[in-house]
Amino acid sequence: MRILMIGAGGVGDAAARIAVERDFFELLVVADYDLSRAQRTVAEASARRAGENRLVAARVDASDDGAVAALAREHGATHVFNAVDPRFVMPIFRGALAAGADYLDMAMSLSQRHPQEPYAKAHVKLGDEQLATAGEWESAGQLALLGMGVEPGLSDVFARYASDHLFSRIEELGTRDGANLAVYDEDGNETFAPGFSMWTIIEECLNPPVVWERARAEAAGGDLEAGFFTLPAFSEPEVFDFPEGIGPVECVHVEHEEVLLMPRWLDAERVTFKYGLGEELITILRTLHTLGLDRTDPVRVKGVDVSPRDVVAAVLPDPATIGPRMRGRTCAGVLVTGTGKDGQPRRTYLYHVSDNEETMREYGAQCVVWQTAVNPVVALELLATGVWSGTGVKGPEAFDAQPFLDLLARPKPEGYGSPWGMEDR
């Protein structure tokens, strides 16, 4: 396997540090718009293993599908791994297809709001642009694996595992994500700093959150798309008790890929996503929206065109740098409710916890970006060994979950040494 990874930010940097411990690939090209950042990732990741020479750095403009294709061809890439903001999904996706490479990302093509029209008919949903090209990828004999991070990604793998092994009927697949993380300034005072891209946080949290219900689809004659609908931002707050010392966190509906992926491959009556944002972040997001600072279209300021959202993201700390000042754990998982294989009611939370102290000590990466980065690397290894295979445009639910979860949890060096958990509630 020859991998072109685009993006050397927090997640890309962590992915390189994780991947370099494994033997499944021949080449990993770390490409970024900022060549020096790619070079730094290559140098620091390569230093983790004696004699390591499989990583090289390159510069690429992720907004140019022709440049992506050219770089993939130059290095004979068999797989293009997208590790940048979701606004660059489509050019990287198209570039991989043009280059004859398989593709993997951690966030899907962006939605477009049409608030005055019925959602399923007029709204461009997360991933719609990519899913519409499934025939092209199948005809080319190539695979595009969408949403293979932690959420989406590992949460979707958990849902497939629950469907195959734990439940005979699923009433709800409810992704629930929460943390007890805190970031401190140089004086030891708690301060605000997002754990991942603020640009992405604004995008997914202020967009209308999506829910899918089978009853709506069946009422429309079995049209899966008619099952999707939206709610107002931050709807239906609930207090969810997260495991391993995190405790109760208030979670709200957020627009997220799981809801757009799970109904396409799994049988459930309802699919939801709720995220533990916290009162402070919700207040900040509402203020940004009120002031128009969530806008992506440029405004002219003293003769210069700037995107308000880009400015907000630029003035906040880089998520890749806050690890030394961060404390706590983050949890990603799926609460599955329905009927167990024994015919009895069942309610089970499948989850994965990442501890910042551990990820900083072992990888020099803060826990949010590390937890996101480990899953695409596991998936790439399964693809490299042929355990996972296929063509077209697919989500993680399309593949057998057991090999993934086994490899993730198996102790090093055979596996990734990152166990997952399961609680009946």
Coordinates of N, CA, C and O in Angstrom, one line a residue, residues 294-390:
D294 N -19.9 33.4 12.1 CA -19.9 32.0 11.6 C -19.9 32.0 10.1 O -19.8 30.9 9.5
R295 N -20.0 33.1 9.4 CA -20.1 33.2 7.9 C -18.8 32.7 7.3 O -17.7 33.0 7.8
T296 N -19.0 32.0 6.1 CA -17.8 31.6 5.4 C -17.5 32.5 4.2 O -16.4 32.5 3.7
D297 N -18.6 33.2 3.7 CA -18.4 34.1 2.6 C -17.5 35.3 3.0 O -17.7 35.9 4.1
P298 N -16.6 35.8 2.2 CA -15.7 36.9 2.5 C -16.4 38.2 2.7 O -17.4 38.5 2.1
V299 N -15.9 39.0 3.6 CA -16.3 40.4 3.8 C -15.0 41.2 3.6 O -13.9 40.8 3.9
R300 N -15.2 42.5 3.1 CA -14.1 43.3 2.9 C -13.8 44.2 4.2 O -14.7 44.8 4.7
V301 N -12.6 44.1 4.6 CA -12.1 44.8 5.8 C -10.9 45.5 5.5 O -9.8 44.9 5.2
K302 N -11.0 46.9 5.4 CA -9.8 47.7 5.1 C -9.1 47.3 3.8 O -7.9 47.1 3.7
G303 N -10.0 47.0 2.8 CA -9.4 46.6 1.5 C -9.0 45.2 1.3 O -8.5 44.8 0.3
V304 N -9.2 44.4 2.3 CA -8.9 42.9 2.3 C -10.1 42.1 2.5 O -10.9 42.3 3.3
D305 N -10.3 41.0 1.6 CA -11.4 40.1 1.7 C -11.0 39.0 2.7 O -10.0 38.3 2.5
V306 N -11.8 38.9 3.8 CA -11.6 37.8 4.8 C -12.9 37.1 5.1 O -13.9 37.7 5.1
S307 N -12.7 35.8 5.4 CA -13.9 35.0 5.9 C -14.0 35.2 7.4 O -13.0 34.8 8.1
P308 N -15.1 35.6 7.9 CA -15.2 35.7 9.4 C -14.9 34.4 10.1 O -14.3 34.5 11.2
R309 N -15.4 33.3 9.6 CA -15.1 32.0 10.3 C -13.6 31.7 10.3 O -13.1 31.2 11.3
D310 N -13.0 32.0 9.2 CA -11.5 31.8 9.1 C -10.8 32.6 10.2 O -9.8 32.1 10.8
V311 N -11.3 33.8 10.4 CA -10.6 34.7 11.4 C -10.8 34.1 12.8 O -9.9 34.1 13.6
V312 N -12.1 33.7 13.1 CA -12.3 33.1 14.4 C -11.4 31.9 14.7 O -10.8 31.7 15.7
A313 N -11.3 31.0 13.6 CA -10.5 29.8 13.8 C -9.0 30.2 14.0 O -8.3 29.6 14.7
A314 N -8.6 31.3 13.3 CA -7.1 31.7 13.3 C -6.7 32.3 14.7 O -5.6 32.1 15.1
V315 N -7.7 32.9 15.3 CA -7.3 33.6 16.6 C -7.3 32.6 17.8 O -6.8 33.0 18.9
L316 N -7.9 31.4 17.6 CA -7.9 30.5 18.7 C -6.7 29.6 18.6 O -6.1 29.4 17.6
P317 N -6.3 28.9 19.7 CA -5.2 28.1 19.7 C -5.3 26.9 18.7 O -6.4 26.4 18.5
D318 N -4.2 26.5 18.1 CA -4.2 25.4 17.2 C -4.5 24.1 18.1 O -3.8 23.8 19.0
P319 N -5.6 23.3 17.7 CA -5.9 22.1 18.5 C -4.7 21.2 18.7 O -4.6 20.4 19.7
A320 N -3.8 21.2 17.7 CA -2.6 20.3 17.8 C -1.6 20.7 18.9 O -0.8 19.9 19.3
T321 N -1.7 21.9 19.4 CA -0.7 22.4 20.3 C -1.2 22.4 21.8 O -0.4 22.7 22.6
I322 N -2.4 22.1 22.0 CA -3.0 22.3 23.4 C -2.8 21.1 24.3 O -3.2 21.2 25.5
G323 N -2.3 20.0 23.7 CA -2.2 18.8 24.5 C -1.5 18.9 25.9 O -2.0 18.4 26.9
P324 N -0.3 19.6 25.9 CA 0.3 19.7 27.2 C -0.5 20.5 28.3 O -0.2 20.4 29.5
R325 N -1.5 21.3 27.8 CA -2.3 22.1 28.8 C -3.7 21.5 29.0 O -4.5 22.1 29.6
M326 N -3.9 20.3 28.4 CA -5.2 19.7 28.5 C -5.2 18.5 29.6 O -4.2 17.8 29.7
R327 N -6.3 18.4 30.2 CA -6.5 17.3 31.2 C -7.9 16.7 31.0 O -8.8 17.3 30.6
G328 N -7.9 15.3 31.2 CA -9.2 14.7 31.1 C -9.3 13.6 30.1 O -8.3 13.2 29.5
R329 N -10.5 13.2 29.8 CA -10.8 12.1 28.9 C -11.9 12.5 27.9 O -12.8 13.3 28.3
T330 N -12.0 11.8 26.8 CA -13.1 12.0 25.8 C -13.6 10.6 25.5 O -12.8 9.7 25.4
C331 N -14.9 10.6 25.2 CA -15.6 9.3 25.0 C -16.4 9.4 23.7 O -17.2 10.4 23.6
A332 N -16.3 8.4 22.9 CA -17.2 8.3 21.7 C -17.9 7.0 21.7 O -17.3 5.9 22.1
G333 N -19.1 6.9 21.4 CA -19.8 5.7 21.4 C -21.3 5.7 20.9 O -21.7 6.8 20.5
V334 N -21.9 4.6 20.9 CA -23.3 4.5 20.4 C -24.1 3.7 21.4 O -23.8 2.6 21.9
L335 N -25.2 4.4 21.8 CA -26.2 3.7 22.7 C -27.3 3.1 21.8 O -28.0 3.7 21.0
V336 N -27.3 1.8 21.9 CA -28.3 1.0 21.0 C -29.4 0.5 21.9 O -29.1 -0.2 22.9
T337 N -30.6 0.7 21.5 CA -31.8 0.2 22.2 C -32.6 -0.6 21.3 O -32.7 -0.4 20.1
G338 N -33.2 -1.7 21.8 CA -34.1 -2.6 21.0 C -34.3 -3.9 21.7 O -34.4 -4.0 22.9
T339 N -34.2 -4.9 20.9 CA -34.4 -6.3 21.4 C -33.2 -7.1 21.1 O -32.6 -7.1 20.0
G340 N -32.7 -7.8 22.2 CA -31.5 -8.5 22.1 C -31.7 -9.8 21.3 O -32.8 -10.2 20.9
K341 N -30.6 -10.5 21.1 CA -30.7 -11.8 20.4 C -31.5 -12.8 21.1 O -32.0 -13.8 20.5
D342 N -31.6 -12.6 22.5 CA -32.4 -13.5 23.3 C -33.9 -13.2 23.3 O -34.7 -13.8 24.0
G343 N -34.3 -12.2 22.6 CA -35.7 -11.8 22.5 C -36.1 -10.8 23.6 O -37.3 -10.4 23.7
Q344 N -35.2 -10.5 24.5 CA -35.5 -9.6 25.6 C -35.1 -8.1 25.3 O -34.2 -7.9 24.5
P345 N -35.7 -7.2 25.9 CA -35.4 -5.8 25.7 C -33.9 -5.5 26.1 O -33.4 -6.1 27.1
R346 N -33.2 -4.7 25.3 CA -31.8 -4.5 25.6 C -31.4 -3.0 25.3 O -32.0 -2.4 24.4
R347 N -30.5 -2.5 26.1 CA -30.1 -1.1 26.0 C -28.5 -1.2 26.3 O -28.1 -1.3 27.4
T348 N -27.7 -1.0 25.3 CA -26.3 -1.2 25.4 C -25.5 0.0 24.8 O -25.8 0.4 23.7
Y349 N -24.5 0.4 25.6 CA -23.6 1.5 25.1 C -22.3 0.9 24.8 O -21.6 0.3 25.6
L350 N -21.9 1.0 23.5 CA -20.6 0.6 23.0 C -19.7 1.8 22.9 O -20.2 2.8 22.3
Y351 N -18.5 1.8 23.4 CA -17.8 3.1 23.5 C -16.3 2.9 23.5 O -15.7 1.8 23.7
H352 N -15.6 4.0 23.3 CA -14.1 4.0 23.3 C -13.7 5.3 24.0 O -14.2 6.4 23.7
V353 N -12.8 5.2 25.0 CA -12.4 6.4 25.8 C -10.9 6.6 25.5 O -10.1 5.7 25.4
S354 N -10.6 7.9 25.3 CA -9.2 8.3 25.1 C -8.8 9.3 26.2 O -9.4 10.3 26.5
D355 N -7.7 8.9 26.9 CA -7.2 9.7 28.0 C -6.0 10.6 27.5 O -5.0 10.1 27.0
N356 N -6.1 11.9 27.8 CA -5.1 12.8 27.3 C -3.7 12.5 27.8 O -2.7 12.7 27.1
E357 N -3.6 12.2 29.1 CA -2.3 11.9 29.7 C -1.6 10.7 28.9 O -0.4 10.8 28.7
E358 N -2.4 9.7 28.6 CA -1.8 8.6 27.9 C -1.4 8.9 26.5 O -0.3 8.5 26.1
T359 N -2.3 9.6 25.7 CA -1.9 9.9 24.3 C -0.8 10.9 24.2 O 0.1 10.8 23.3
M360 N -0.7 11.8 25.2 CA 0.5 12.7 25.2 C 1.7 12.0 25.5 O 2.8 12.2 24.9
R361 N 1.7 11.1 26.5 CA 2.9 10.3 26.9 C 3.3 9.4 25.8 O 4.5 9.3 25.5
E362 N 2.4 8.7 25.1 CA 2.8 7.7 24.1 C 3.0 8.3 22.7 O 3.8 7.7 22.0
Y363 N 2.3 9.3 22.4 CA 2.3 9.8 21.0 C 2.6 11.3 20.8 O 2.8 11.8 19.7
G364 N 2.6 12.0 21.9 CA 2.8 13.5 21.8 C 1.6 14.1 21.1 O 1.7 15.2 20.5
A365 N 0.4 13.5 21.2 CA -0.8 14.0 20.6 C -1.9 14.1 21.6 O -2.1 13.2 22.4
Q366 N -2.7 15.2 21.6 CA -3.8 15.4 22.5 C -4.9 14.3 22.1 O -5.0 13.9 21.0
C367 N -5.7 14.0 23.1 CA -6.5 12.8 23.0 C -7.6 12.9 22.0 O -8.0 11.9 21.4
V368 N -8.1 14.1 21.7 CA -9.2 14.2 20.7 C -8.7 13.9 19.3 O -9.3 13.2 18.5
V369 N -7.5 14.5 18.9 CA -7.0 14.2 17.6 C -6.5 12.8 17.5 O -6.6 12.2 16.5
W370 N -5.9 12.3 18.6 CA -5.4 10.9 18.5 C -6.5 9.9 18.4 O -6.4 9.0 17.5
Q371 N -7.6 10.1 19.1 CA -8.8 9.2 19.0 C -9.4 9.3 17.6 O -9.9 8.2 17.1
T372 N -9.3 10.4 17.0 CA -9.8 10.5 15.6 C -8.9 9.8 14.6 O -9.3 9.2 13.7
A373 N -7.6 10.0 14.8 CA -6.5 9.5 13.9 C -6.4 8.0 13.9 O -6.0 7.4 12.9
V374 N -6.5 7.3 15.0 CA -6.2 5.9 15.1 C -7.1 5.1 14.2 O -6.7 4.1 13.6
N375 N -8.4 5.5 14.0 CA -9.3 4.7 13.3 C -9.1 4.6 11.8 O -9.2 3.5 11.3
P376 N -8.8 5.7 11.1 CA -8.5 5.5 9.7 C -7.2 4.7 9.5 O -7.1 4.0 8.5
V377 N -6.3 4.7 10.4 CA -5.1 3.9 10.2 C -5.4 2.4 10.4 O -4.9 1.6 9.6
V378 N -6.3 2.1 11.3 CA -6.7 0.7 11.5 C -7.4 0.3 10.2 O -7.2 -0.8 9.7
A379 N -8.3 1.1 9.7 CA -9.0 0.8 8.5 C -8.1 0.6 7.3 O -8.3 -0.3 6.5
L380 N -7.1 1.4 7.1 CA -6.1 1.3 6.1 C -5.4 0.0 6.2 O -5.1 -0.7 5.2
E381 N -5.1 -0.5 7.4 CA -4.4 -1.8 7.5 C -5.3 -2.9 7.1 O -4.9 -3.9 6.5
L382 N -6.6 -2.8 7.5 CA -7.5 -3.9 7.0 C -7.7 -3.9 5.5 O -7.8 -5.0 4.9
L383 N -7.7 -2.7 4.9 CA -7.7 -2.7 3.4 C -6.4 -3.2 2.8 O -6.5 -3.9 1.8
A384 N -5.3 -2.9 3.4 CA -4.0 -3.4 2.9 C -3.9 -4.9 2.9 O -3.3 -5.5 2.0
T385 N -4.5 -5.5 4.0 CA -4.4 -6.9 4.1 C -5.5 -7.7 3.5 O -5.5 -8.9 3.5
G386 N -6.5 -6.9 2.9 CA -7.6 -7.6 2.2 C -8.7 -8.0 3.1 O -9.7 -8.7 2.6
V387 N -8.6 -7.8 4.4 CA -9.7 -8.1 5.3 C -11.0 -7.3 5.0 O -12.1 -7.9 5.0
W388 N -10.8 -6.1 4.7 CA -11.8 -5.2 4.1 C -11.6 -5.0 2.7 O -10.4 -4.8 2.3
S389 N -12.6 -5.1 1.8 CA -12.4 -4.8 0.4 C -13.7 -4.5 -0.2 O -14.8 -4.7 0.4
G390 N -13.7 -3.9 -1.4 CA -14.9 -3.5 -2.1 C -14.7 -2.4 -3.1 O -13.6 -1.9 -3.2

